[in-house]
mmCIF file of C-alpha atoms in Angstrom:
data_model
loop_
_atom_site.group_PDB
_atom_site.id
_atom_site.type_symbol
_atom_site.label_atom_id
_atom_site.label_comp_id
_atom_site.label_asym_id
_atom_site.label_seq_id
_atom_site.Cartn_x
_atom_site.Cartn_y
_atom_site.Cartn_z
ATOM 1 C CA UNK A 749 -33.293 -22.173 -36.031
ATOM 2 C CA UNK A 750 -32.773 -23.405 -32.514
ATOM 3 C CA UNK A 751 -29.988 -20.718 -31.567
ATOM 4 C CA UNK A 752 -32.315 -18.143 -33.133
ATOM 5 C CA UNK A 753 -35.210 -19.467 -30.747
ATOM 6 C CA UNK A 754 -32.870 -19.301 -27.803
ATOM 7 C CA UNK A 755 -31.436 -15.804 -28.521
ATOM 8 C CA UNK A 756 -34.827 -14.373 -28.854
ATOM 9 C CA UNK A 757 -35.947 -16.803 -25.620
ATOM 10 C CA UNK A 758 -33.055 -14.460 -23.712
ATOM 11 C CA UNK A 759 -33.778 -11.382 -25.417
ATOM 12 C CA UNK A 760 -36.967 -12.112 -23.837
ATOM 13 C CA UNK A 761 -36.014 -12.854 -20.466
ATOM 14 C CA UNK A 762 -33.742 -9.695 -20.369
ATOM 15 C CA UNK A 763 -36.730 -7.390 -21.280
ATOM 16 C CA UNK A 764 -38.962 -8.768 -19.190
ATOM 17 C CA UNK A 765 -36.268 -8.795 -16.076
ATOM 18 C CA UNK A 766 -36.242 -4.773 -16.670
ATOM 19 C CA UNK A 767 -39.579 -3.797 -16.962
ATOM 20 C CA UNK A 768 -40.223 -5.837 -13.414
ATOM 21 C CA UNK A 769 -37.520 -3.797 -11.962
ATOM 22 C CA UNK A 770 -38.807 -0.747 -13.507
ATOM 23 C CA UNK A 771 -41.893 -0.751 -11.681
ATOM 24 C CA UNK A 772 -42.080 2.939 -9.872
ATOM 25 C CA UNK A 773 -42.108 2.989 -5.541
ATOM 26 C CA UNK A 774 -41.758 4.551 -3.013
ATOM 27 C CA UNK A 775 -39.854 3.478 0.566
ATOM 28 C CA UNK A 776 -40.768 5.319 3.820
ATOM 29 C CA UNK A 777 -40.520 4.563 7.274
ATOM 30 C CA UNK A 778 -43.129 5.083 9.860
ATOM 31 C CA UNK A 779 -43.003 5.030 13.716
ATOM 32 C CA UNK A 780 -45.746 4.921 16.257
ATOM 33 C CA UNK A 781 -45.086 5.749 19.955
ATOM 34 C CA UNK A 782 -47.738 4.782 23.034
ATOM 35 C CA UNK A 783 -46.573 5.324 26.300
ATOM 36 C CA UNK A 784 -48.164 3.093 28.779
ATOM 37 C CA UNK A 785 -48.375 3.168 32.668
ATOM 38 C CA UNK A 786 -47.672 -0.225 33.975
ATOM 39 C CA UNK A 787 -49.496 -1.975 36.354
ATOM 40 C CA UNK A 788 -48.025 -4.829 37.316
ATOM 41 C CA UNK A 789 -44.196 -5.674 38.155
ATOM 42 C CA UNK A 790 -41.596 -8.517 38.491
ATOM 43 C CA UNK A 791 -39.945 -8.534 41.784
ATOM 44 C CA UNK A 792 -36.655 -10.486 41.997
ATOM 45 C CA UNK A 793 -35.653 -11.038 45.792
ATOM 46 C CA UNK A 794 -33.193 -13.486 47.535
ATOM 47 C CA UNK A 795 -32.047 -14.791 51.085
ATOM 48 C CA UNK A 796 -28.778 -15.643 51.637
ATOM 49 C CA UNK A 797 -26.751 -16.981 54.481
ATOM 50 C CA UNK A 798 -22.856 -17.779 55.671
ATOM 51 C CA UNK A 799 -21.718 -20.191 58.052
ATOM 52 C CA UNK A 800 -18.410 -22.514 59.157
ATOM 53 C CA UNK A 801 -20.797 -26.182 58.154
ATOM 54 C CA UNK A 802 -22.542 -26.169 54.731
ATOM 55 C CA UNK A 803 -25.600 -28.534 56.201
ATOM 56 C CA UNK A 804 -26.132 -25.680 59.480
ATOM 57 C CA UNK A 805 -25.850 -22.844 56.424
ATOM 58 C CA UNK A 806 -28.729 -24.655 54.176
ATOM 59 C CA UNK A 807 -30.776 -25.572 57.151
ATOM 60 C CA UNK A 808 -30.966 -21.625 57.904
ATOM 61 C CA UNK A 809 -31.750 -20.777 54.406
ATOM 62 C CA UNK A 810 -34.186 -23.020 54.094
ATOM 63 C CA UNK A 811 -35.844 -22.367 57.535
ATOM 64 C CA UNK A 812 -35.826 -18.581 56.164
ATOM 65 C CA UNK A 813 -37.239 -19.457 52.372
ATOM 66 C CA UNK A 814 -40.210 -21.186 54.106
ATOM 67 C CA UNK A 815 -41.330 -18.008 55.829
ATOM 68 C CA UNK A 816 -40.892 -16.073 52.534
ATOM 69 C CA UNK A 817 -42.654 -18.450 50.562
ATOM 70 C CA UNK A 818 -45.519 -18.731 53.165
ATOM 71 C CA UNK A 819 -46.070 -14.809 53.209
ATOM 72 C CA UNK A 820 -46.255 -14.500 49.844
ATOM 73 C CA UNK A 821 -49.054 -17.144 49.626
ATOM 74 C CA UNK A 822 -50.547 -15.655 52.793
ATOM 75 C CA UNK A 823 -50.746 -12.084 50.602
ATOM 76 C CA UNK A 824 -53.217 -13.788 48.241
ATOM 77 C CA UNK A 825 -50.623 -14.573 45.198
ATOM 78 C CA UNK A 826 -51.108 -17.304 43.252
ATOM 79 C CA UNK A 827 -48.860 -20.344 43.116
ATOM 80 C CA UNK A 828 -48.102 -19.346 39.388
ATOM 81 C CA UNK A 829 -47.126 -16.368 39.935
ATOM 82 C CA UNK A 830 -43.757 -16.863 42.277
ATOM 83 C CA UNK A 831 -41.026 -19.466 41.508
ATOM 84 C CA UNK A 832 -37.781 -20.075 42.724
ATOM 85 C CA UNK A 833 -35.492 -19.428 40.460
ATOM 86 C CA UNK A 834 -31.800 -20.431 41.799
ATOM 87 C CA UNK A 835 -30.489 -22.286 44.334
ATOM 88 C CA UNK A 836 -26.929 -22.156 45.458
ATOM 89 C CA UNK A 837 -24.946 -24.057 47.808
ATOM 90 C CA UNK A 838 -21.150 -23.526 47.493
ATOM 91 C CA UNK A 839 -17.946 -23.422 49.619
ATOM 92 C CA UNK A 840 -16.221 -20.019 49.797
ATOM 93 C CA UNK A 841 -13.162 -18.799 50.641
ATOM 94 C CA UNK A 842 -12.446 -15.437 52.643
ATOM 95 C CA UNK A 843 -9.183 -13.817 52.007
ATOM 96 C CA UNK A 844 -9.620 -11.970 55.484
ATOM 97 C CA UNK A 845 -9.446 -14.365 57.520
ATOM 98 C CA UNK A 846 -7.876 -16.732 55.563
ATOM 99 C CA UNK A 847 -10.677 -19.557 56.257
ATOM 100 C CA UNK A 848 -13.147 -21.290 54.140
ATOM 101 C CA UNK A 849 -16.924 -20.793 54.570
ATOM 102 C CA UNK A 850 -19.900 -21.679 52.933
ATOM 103 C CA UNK A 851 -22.767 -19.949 51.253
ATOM 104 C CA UNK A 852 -26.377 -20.512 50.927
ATOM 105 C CA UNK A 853 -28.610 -18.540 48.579
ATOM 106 C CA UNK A 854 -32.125 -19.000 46.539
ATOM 107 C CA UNK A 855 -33.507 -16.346 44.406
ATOM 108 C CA UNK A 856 -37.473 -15.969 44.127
ATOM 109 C CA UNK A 857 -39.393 -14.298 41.228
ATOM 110 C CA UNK A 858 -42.904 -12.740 42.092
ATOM 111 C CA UNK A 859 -45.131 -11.502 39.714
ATOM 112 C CA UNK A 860 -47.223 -8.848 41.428
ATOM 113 C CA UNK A 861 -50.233 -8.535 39.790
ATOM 114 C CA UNK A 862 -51.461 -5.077 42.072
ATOM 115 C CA UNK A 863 -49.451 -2.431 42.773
ATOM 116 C CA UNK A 864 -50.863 -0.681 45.183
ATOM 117 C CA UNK A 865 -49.327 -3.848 47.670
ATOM 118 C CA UNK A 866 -46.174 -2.888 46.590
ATOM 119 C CA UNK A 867 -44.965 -0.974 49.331
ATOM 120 C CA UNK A 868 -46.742 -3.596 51.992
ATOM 121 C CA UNK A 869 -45.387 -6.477 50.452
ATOM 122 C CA UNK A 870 -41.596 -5.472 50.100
ATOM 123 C CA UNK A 871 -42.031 -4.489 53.799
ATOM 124 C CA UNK A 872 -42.983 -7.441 54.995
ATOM 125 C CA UNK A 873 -40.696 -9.516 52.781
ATOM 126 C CA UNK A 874 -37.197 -7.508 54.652
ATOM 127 C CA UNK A 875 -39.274 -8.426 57.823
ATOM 128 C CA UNK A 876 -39.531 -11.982 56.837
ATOM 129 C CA UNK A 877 -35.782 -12.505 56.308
ATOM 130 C CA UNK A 878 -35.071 -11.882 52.945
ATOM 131 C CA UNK A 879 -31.727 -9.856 52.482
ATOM 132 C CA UNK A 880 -31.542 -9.004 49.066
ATOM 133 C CA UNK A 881 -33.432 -7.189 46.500
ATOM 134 C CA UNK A 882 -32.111 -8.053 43.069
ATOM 135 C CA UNK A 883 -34.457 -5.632 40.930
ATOM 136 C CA UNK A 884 -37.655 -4.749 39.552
ATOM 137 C CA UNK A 885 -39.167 -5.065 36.386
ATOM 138 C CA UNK A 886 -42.634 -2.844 35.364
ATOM 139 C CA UNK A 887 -45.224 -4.767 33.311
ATOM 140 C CA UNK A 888 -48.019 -3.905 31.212
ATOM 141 C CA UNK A 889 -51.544 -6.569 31.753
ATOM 142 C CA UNK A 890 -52.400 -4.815 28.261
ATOM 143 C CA UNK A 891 -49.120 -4.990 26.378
ATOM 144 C CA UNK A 892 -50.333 -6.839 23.278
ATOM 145 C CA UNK A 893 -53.151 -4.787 22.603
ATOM 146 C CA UNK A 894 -50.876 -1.841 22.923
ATOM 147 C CA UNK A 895 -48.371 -2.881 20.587
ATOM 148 C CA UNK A 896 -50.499 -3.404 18.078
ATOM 149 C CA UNK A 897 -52.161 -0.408 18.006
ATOM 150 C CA UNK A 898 -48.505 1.619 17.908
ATOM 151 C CA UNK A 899 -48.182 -0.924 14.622
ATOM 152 C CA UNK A 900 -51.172 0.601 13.165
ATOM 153 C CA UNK A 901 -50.139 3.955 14.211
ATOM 154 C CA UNK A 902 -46.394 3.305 12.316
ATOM 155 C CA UNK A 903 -48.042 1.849 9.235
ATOM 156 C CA UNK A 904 -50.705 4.855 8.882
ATOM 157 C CA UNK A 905 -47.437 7.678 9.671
ATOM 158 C CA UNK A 906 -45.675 5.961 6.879
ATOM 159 C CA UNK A 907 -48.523 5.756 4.220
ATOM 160 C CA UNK A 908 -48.978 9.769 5.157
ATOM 161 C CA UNK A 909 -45.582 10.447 4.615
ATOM 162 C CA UNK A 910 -45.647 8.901 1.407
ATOM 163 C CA UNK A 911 -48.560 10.130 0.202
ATOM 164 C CA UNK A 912 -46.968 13.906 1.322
ATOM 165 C CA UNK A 913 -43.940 13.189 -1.209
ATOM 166 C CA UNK A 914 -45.658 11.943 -3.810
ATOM 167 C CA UNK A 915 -48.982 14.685 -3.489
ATOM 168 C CA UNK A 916 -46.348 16.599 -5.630
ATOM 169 C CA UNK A 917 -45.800 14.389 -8.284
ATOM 170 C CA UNK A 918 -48.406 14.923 -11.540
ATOM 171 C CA UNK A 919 -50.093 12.125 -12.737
ATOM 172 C CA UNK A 920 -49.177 9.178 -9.975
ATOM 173 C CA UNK A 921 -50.408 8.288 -6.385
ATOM 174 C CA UNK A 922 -49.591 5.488 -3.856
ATOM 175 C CA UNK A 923 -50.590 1.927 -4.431
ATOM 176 C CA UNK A 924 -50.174 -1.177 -2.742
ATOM 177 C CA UNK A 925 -47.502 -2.181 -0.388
ATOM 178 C CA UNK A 926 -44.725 -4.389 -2.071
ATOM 179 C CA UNK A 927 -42.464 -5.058 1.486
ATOM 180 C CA UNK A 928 -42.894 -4.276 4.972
ATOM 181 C CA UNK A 929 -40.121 -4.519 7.533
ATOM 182 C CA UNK A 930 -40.008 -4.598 11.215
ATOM 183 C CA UNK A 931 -38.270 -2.571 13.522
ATOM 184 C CA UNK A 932 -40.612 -1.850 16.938
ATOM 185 C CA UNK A 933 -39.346 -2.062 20.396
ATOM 186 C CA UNK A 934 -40.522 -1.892 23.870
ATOM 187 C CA UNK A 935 -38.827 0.291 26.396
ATOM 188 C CA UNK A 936 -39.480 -0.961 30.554
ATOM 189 C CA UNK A 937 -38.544 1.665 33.364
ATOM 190 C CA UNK A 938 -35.964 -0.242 35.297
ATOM 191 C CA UNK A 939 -35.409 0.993 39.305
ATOM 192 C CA UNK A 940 -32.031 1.059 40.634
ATOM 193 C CA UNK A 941 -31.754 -0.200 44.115
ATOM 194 C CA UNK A 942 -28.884 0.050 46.032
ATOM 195 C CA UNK A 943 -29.986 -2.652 48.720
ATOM 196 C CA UNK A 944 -28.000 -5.953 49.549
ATOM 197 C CA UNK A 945 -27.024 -7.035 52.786
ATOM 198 C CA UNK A 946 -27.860 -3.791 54.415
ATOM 199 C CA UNK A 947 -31.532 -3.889 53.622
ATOM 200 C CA UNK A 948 -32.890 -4.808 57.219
ATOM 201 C CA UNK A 949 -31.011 -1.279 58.418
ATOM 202 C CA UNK A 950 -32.016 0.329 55.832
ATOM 203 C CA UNK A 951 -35.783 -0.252 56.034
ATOM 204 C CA UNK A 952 -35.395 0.283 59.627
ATOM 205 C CA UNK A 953 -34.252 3.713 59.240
ATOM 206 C CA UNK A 954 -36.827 4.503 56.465
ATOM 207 C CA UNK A 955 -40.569 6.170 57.626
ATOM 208 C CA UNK A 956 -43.295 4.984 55.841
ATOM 209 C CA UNK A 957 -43.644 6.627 52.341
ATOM 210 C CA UNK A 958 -44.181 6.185 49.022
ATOM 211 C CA UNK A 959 -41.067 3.742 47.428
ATOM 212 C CA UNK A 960 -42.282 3.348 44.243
ATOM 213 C CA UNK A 961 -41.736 5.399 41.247
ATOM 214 C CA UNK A 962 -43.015 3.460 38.459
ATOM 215 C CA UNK A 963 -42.571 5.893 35.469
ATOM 216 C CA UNK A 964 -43.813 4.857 32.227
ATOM 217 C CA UNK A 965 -43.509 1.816 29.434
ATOM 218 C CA UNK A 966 -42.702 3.392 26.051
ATOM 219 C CA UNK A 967 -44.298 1.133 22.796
ATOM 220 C CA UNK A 968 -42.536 2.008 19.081
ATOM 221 C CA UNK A 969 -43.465 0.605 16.493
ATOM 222 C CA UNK A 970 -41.023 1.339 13.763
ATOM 223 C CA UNK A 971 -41.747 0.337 10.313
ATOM 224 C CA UNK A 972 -40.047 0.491 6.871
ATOM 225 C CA UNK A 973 -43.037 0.273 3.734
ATOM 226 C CA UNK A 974 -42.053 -0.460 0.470
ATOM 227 C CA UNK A 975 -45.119 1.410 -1.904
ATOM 228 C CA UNK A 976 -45.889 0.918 -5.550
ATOM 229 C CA UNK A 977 -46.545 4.328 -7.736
ATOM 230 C CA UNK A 978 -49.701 4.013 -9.506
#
């Protein structure tokens, strides 16, 4: 009597295993796009210097990094928004002239909130000694609320695509969601500048003009919906 129970306990199992996987669905993918002009950016700069002592070489940096770091707060950026980032001190050897030197550097993030100071403040950084512009990242003040409305916009083009495929099938519509999978992405314009030690010439030579082409932030949401058939 107990195997019989058991057998029938499986039997039962087994049949019930198959009519959950039975179940009729439906997977789709959706994608929602928002493109997005930014309006604030990232600016990486640094100053570097080269010299025969290392304490003459950090002396000049640091004499230089003070007059960045004082323009930037004299531009009306907060504190919290620019931080030094790296500091270097190291001894370096040039195969030239066969001699050792040494190197100072220190890299400083801004995050510029406005930019319409753009072109001003990049100015006025060359002019206050920095010698390096490392890039420039494009930001968004409004980037959550826009990815979540390219979510809704993915979710709503996949629940119309699979209502489109299954408008032709008789007798059965789309239900409820079983799974829902993730794939959205955000695409930043990224600048190329081809500025390093050279900058202070090549800002001299350089008329006053627009320098900034900011192009746009592209939002997609991608999205892959697993639907039940009703």
């Amino acid at each position: 009597m107990k195997k019989l129970i058991l057998v029938l306990t499986l039997l039962g199992t087994m049949v019930h295993a198959q009519e959950v996987k039975q179940i009729p669905q439906i997977s789709i993918s959706g994608e929602g796009k928002i493109k997005v002009t930014p309006d604030e950016a990232l600016i990486t700069v640094s100053v570097e210097n080269t010299g025969k002592e290392a304490a003459e070489v950090k002396k000049k940096n640091d004499e230089t990094v003070d007059k960045v770091l004082k323009l930037i707060k004299q531009k009306g950026i907060p504190t919290a928004d620019y931080q030094t980032q790296r500091v270097n001190l190291y001894k370096n050897y040039d195969y030239n002239t066969k001699k050792y030197n040494y190197v100072a550097n220190q890299t400083i993030t801004i995050y510029l909130k406005d930019l319409s100071k753009y072109d001003k403040l990049m100015m006025d950084l060359v002019d206050s000694g920095i010698n390096n512009i490392q890039g420039v990242e494009f930001k968004s003040s409004k980037i959550k609320e826009f990815e979540k409305e390219a979510r809704k916009k993915a979710m709503l083009d996949a629940k119309q695509k699979a209502d489109d495929y299954v408008s032709v099938l008789s007798g059965q519509k789309v239900g409820k969601a079983l799974l829902i999978s993730d794939n959205s992405y955000t695409r930043y314009p990224q600048p190329v500048f081809a500025m390093a030690k050279s900058v202070d010439t090549a800002y001299e030579q350089m008329p006053e003009r627009e320098t900034l082409a900011i192009g746009e932030i592209e939002i997609v949401a991608n999205v892959s919906v697993t639907f039940v058939l009703e």
